[in-house]
PDB file of C-alpha atoms in Angstrom:
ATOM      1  CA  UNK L1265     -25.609  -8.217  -6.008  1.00 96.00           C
ATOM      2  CA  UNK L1266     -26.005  -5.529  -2.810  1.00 98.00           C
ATOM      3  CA  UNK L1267     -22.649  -5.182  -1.667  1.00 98.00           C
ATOM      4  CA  UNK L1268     -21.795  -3.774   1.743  1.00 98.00           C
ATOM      5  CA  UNK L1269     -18.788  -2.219   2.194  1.00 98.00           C
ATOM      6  CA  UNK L1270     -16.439  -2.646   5.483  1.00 98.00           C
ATOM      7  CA  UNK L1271     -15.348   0.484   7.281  1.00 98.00           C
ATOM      8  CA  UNK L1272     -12.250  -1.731   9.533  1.00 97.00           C
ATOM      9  CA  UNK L1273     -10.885   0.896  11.590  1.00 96.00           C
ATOM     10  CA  UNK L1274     -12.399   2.619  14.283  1.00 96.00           C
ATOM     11  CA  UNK L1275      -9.190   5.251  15.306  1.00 93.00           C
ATOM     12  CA  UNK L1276     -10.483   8.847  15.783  1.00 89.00           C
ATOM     13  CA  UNK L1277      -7.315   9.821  13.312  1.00 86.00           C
ATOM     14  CA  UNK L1278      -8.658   7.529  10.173  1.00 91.00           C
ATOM     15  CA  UNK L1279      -8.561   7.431   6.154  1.00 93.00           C
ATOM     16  CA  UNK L1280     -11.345   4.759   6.456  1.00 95.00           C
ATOM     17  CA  UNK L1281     -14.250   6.584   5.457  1.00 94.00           C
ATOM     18  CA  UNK L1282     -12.722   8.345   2.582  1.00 94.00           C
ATOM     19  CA  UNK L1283     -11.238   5.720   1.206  1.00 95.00           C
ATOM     20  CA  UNK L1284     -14.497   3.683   1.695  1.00 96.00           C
ATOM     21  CA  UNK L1285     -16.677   6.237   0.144  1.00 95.00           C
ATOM     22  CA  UNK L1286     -14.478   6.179  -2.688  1.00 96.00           C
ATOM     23  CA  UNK L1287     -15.227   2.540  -3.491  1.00 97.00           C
ATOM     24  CA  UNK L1288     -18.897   3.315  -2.829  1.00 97.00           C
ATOM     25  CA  UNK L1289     -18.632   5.472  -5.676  1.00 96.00           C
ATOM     26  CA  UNK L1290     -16.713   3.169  -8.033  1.00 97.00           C
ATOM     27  CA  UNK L1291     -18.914   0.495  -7.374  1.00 98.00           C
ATOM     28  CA  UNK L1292     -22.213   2.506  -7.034  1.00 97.00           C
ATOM     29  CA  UNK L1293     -21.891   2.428 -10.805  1.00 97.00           C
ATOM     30  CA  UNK L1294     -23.561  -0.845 -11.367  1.00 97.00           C
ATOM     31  CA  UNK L1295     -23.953  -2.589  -8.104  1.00 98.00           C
ATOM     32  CA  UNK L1296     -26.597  -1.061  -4.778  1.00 98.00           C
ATOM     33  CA  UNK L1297     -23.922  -0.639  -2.337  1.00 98.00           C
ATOM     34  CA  UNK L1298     -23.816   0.334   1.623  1.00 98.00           C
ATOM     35  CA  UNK L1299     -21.137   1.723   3.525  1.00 98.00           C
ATOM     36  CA  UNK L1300     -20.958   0.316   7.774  1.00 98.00           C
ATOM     37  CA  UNK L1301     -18.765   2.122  10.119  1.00 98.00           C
ATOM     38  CA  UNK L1302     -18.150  -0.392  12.581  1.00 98.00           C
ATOM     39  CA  UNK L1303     -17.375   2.597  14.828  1.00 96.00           C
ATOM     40  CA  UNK L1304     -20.972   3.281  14.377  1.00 97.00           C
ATOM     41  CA  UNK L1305     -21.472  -1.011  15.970  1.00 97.00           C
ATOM     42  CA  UNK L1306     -21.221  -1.061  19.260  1.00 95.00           C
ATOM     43  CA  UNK L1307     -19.905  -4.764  19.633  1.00 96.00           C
ATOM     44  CA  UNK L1308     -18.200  -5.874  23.005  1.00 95.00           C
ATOM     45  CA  UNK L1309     -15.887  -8.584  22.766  1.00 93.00           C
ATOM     46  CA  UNK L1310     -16.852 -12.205  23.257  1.00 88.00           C
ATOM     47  CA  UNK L1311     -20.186 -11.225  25.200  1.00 92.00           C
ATOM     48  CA  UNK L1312     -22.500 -14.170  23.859  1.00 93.00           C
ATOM     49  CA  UNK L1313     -22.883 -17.588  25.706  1.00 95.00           C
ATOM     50  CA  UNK L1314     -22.842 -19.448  22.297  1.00 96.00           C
ATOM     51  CA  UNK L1315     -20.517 -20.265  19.793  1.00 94.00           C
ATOM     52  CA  UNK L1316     -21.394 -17.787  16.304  1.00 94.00           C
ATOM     53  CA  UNK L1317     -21.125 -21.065  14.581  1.00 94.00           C
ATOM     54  CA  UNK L1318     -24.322 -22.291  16.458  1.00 95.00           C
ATOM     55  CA  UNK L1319     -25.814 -18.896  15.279  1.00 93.00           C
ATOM     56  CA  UNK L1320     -27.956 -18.283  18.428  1.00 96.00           C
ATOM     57  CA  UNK L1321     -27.593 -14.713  19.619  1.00 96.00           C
ATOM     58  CA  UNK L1322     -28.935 -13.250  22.983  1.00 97.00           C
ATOM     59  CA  UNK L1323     -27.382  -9.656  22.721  1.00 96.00           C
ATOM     60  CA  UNK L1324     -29.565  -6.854  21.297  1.00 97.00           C
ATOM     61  CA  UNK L1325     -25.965  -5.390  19.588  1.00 97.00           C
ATOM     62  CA  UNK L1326     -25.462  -9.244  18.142  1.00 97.00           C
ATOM     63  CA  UNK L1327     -29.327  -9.767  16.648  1.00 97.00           C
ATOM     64  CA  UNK L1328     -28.926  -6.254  15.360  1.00 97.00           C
ATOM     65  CA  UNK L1329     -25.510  -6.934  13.624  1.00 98.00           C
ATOM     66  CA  UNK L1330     -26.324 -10.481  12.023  1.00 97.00           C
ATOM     67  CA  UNK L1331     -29.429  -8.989  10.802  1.00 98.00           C
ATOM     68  CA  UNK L1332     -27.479  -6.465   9.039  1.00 98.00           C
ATOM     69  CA  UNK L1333     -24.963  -8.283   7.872  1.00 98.00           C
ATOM     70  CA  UNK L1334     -27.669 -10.925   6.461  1.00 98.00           C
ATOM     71  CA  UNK L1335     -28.939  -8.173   4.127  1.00 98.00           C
ATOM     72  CA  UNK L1336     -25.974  -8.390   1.725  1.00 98.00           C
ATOM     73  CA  UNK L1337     -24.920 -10.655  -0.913  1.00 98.00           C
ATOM     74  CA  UNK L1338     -20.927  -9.701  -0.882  1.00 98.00           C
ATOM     75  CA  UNK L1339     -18.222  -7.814   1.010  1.00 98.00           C
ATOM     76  CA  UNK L1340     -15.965  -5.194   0.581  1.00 98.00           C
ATOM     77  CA  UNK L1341     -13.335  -4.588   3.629  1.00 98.00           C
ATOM     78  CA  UNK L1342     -11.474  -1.390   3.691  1.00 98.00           C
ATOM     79  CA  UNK L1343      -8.891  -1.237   6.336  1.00 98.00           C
ATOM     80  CA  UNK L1344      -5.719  -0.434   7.432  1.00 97.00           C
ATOM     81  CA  UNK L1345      -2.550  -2.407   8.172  1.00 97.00           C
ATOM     82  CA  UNK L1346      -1.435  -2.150  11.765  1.00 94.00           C
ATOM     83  CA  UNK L1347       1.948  -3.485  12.737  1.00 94.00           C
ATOM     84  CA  UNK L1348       1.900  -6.073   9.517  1.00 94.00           C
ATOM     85  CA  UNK L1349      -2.128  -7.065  11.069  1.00 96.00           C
ATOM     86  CA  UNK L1350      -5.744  -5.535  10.049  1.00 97.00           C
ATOM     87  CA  UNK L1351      -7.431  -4.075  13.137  1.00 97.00           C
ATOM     88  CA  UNK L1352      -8.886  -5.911  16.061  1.00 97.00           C
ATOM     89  CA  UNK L1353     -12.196  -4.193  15.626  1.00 97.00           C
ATOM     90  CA  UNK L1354     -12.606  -5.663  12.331  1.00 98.00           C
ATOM     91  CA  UNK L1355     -11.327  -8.989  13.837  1.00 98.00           C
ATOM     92  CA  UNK L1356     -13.861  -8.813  16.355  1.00 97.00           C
ATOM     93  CA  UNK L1357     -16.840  -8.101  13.920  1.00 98.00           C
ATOM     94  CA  UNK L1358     -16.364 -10.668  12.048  1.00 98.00           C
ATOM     95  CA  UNK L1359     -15.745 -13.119  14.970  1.00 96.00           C
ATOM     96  CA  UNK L1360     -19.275 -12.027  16.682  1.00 96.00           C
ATOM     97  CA  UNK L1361     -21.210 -14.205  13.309  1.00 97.00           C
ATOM     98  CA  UNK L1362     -20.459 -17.201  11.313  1.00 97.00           C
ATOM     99  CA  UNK L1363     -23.334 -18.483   8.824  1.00 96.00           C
ATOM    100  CA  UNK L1364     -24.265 -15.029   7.911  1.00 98.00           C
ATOM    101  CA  UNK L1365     -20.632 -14.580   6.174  1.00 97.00           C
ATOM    102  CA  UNK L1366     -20.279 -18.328   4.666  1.00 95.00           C
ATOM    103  CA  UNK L1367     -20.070 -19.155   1.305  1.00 96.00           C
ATOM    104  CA  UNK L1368     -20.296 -15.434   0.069  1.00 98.00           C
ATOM    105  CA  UNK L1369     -17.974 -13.092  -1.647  1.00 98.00           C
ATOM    106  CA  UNK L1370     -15.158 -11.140  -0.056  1.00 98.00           C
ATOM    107  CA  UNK L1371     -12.913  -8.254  -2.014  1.00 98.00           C
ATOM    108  CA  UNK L1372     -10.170  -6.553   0.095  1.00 98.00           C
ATOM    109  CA  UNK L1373      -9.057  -3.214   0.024  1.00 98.00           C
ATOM    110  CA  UNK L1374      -5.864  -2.505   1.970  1.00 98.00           C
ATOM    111  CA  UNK L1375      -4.078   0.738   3.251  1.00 97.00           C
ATOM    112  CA  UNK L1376      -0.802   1.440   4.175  1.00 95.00           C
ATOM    113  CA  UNK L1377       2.191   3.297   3.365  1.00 93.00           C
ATOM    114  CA  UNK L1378       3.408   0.761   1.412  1.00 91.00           C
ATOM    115  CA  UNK L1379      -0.230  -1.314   0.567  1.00 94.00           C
ATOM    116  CA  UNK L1380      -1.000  -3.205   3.650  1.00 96.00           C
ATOM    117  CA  UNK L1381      -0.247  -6.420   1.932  1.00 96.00           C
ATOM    118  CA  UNK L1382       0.553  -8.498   4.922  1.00 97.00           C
ATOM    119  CA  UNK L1383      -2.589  -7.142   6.931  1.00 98.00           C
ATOM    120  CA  UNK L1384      -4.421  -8.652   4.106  1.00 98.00           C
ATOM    121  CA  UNK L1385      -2.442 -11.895   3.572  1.00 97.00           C
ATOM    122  CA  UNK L1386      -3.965 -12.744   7.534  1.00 97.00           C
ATOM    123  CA  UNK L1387      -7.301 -11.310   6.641  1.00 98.00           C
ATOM    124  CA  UNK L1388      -7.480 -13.759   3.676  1.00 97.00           C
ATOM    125  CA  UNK L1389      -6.912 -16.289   6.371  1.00 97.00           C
ATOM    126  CA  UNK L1390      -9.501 -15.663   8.392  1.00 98.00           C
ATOM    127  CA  UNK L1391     -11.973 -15.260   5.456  1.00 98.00           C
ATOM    128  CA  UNK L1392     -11.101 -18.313   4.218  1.00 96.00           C
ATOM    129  CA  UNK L1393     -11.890 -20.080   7.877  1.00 96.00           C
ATOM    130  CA  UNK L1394     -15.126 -18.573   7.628  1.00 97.00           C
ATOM    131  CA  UNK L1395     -15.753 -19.909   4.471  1.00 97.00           C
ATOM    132  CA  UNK L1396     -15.886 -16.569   2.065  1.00 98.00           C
ATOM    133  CA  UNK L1397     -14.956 -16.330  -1.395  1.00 97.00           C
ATOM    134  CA  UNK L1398     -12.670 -13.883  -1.689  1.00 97.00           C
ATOM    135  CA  UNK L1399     -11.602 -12.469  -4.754  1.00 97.00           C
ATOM    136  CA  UNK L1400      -8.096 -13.947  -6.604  1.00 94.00           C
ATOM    137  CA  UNK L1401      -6.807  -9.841  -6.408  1.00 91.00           C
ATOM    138  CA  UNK L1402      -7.221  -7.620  -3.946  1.00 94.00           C
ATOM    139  CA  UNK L1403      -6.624  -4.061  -3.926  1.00 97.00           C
ATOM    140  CA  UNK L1404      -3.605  -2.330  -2.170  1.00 97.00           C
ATOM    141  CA  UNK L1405      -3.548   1.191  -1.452  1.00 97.00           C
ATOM    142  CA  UNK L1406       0.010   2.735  -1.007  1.00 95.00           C
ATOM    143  CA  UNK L1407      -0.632   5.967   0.854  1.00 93.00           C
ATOM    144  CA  UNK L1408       2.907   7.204  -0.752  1.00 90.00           C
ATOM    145  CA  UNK L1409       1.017   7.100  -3.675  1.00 90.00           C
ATOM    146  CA  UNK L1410      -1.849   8.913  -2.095  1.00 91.00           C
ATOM    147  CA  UNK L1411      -2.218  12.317  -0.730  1.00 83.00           C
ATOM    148  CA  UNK L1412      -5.060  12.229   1.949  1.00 82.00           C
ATOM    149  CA  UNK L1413      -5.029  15.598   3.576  1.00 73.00           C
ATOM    150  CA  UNK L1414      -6.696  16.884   6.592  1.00 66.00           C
ATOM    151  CA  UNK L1415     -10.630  16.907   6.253  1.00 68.00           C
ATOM    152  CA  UNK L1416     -13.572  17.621   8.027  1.00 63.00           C
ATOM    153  CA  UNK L1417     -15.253  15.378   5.704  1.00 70.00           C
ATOM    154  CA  UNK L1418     -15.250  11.377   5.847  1.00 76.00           C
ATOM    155  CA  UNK L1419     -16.668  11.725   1.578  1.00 76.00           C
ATOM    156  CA  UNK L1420     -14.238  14.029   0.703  1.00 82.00           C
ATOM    157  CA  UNK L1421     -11.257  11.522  -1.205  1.00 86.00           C
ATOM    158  CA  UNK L1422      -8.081  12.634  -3.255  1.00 83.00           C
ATOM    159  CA  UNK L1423      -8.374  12.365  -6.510  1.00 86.00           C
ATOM    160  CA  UNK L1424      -5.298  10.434  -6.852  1.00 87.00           C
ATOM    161  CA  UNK L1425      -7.321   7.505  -5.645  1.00 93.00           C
ATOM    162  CA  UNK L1426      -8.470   7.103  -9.230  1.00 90.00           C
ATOM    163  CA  UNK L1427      -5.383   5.554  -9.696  1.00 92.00           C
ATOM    164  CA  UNK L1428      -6.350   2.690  -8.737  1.00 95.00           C
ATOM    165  CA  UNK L1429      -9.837   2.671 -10.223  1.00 96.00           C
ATOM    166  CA  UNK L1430      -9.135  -0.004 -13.069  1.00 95.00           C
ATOM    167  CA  UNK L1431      -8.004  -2.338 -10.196  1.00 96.00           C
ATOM    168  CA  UNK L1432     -10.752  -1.823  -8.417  1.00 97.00           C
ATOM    169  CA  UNK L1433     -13.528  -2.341 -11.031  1.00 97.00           C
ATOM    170  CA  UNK L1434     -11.240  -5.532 -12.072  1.00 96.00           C
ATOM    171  CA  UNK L1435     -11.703  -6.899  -8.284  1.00 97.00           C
ATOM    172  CA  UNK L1436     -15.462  -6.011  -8.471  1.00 97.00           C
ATOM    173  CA  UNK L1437     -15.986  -7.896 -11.880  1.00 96.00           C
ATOM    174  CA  UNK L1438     -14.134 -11.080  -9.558  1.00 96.00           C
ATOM    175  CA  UNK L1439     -16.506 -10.591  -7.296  1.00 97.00           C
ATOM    176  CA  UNK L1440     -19.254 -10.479  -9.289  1.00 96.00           C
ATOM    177  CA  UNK L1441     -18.381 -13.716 -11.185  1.00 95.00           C
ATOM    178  CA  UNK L1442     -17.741 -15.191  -7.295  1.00 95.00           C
ATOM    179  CA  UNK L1443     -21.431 -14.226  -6.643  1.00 95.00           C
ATOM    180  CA  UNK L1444     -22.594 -15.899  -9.693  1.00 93.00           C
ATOM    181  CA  UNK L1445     -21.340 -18.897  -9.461  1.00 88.00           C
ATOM    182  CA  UNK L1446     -22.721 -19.531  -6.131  1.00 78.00           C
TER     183      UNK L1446
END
């Protein structure tokens, strides 16, 4: 099972990437896994003249994206909750494909001071309408549990992360069985 793994946030002033590169390491351990920044995707909003549904892209950024995207066999989405809601640019990644999503595995990991719980309750939504599997758990990182100080480095993570390692591996095993039982 390749997993790829979500980076949801693109804010200059972002956790993202070390919390990301933390479950890159946790799950390294017996699955291939990639990390995608989609600050590193440059993908406009609603720019293609089809429905993603239909799955015929014209945009360079689009092909490039479902091709990607294609390559794995489950997801892990790391991102924040803004204002009770996940971020548009993850919104908007997932909105530019359809069949390259459907019918595989989902795991959320959430961020917030208190978990991001209700950023992920919406995500699971939209997952759902896609037609992912997510996972029954999900994992919810309270960043007053956390202490994420200033870094230069997006793979430099606080240890206290391991925390929430045996929740973590539990969601992976879910995922795994999810991916299975395809």
């Amino acid at each position: 099972m390749k997993i790829q793994i979500l980076i949801g946030s693109v804010r200059q002033a972002r956790i993202g990437p070390q919390i990301a590169h933390w479950v890159k390491d946790v799950a390294a351990k017996n699955y291939p896994t990639e990390i995608l920044d989609l600050r590193d995707w440059h993908l406009p909003m609603d720019d293609e003249p089809y429905l993603p549904a239909e799955g015929i892209y014209t945009q360079a950024h689009t092909i490039a994206w479902s091709k990607k995207i294609a390559e794995a066999d489950a997801y892990i989405f790391v991102f924040p909750q803004y204002n009770w809601g996940y971020p548009a640019a993850l919104k908007n990644a997932i909105d530019h494909l359809y069949k390259e999503w459907n019918n595989k595995p989902a795991l959320m990991v959430s961020y917030a001071n208190r978990g991001g719980g209700r950023a992920a309750e919406q995500l699971q939504q939209v997952l759902q309408g896609i037609h992912m599997r997510t996972t029954e758990s999900h994992l919810e990182i309270k960043l007053s549990e956390v202490n994420f100080s200033p870094s230069n480095s997006d793979t430099s993570y606080p240890e206290t992360l391991d925390h929430y390692e045996n929740e973590l591996v539990s969601a992976l095993h879910q995922m795994s069985l999810l991916h299975t039982s395809r």
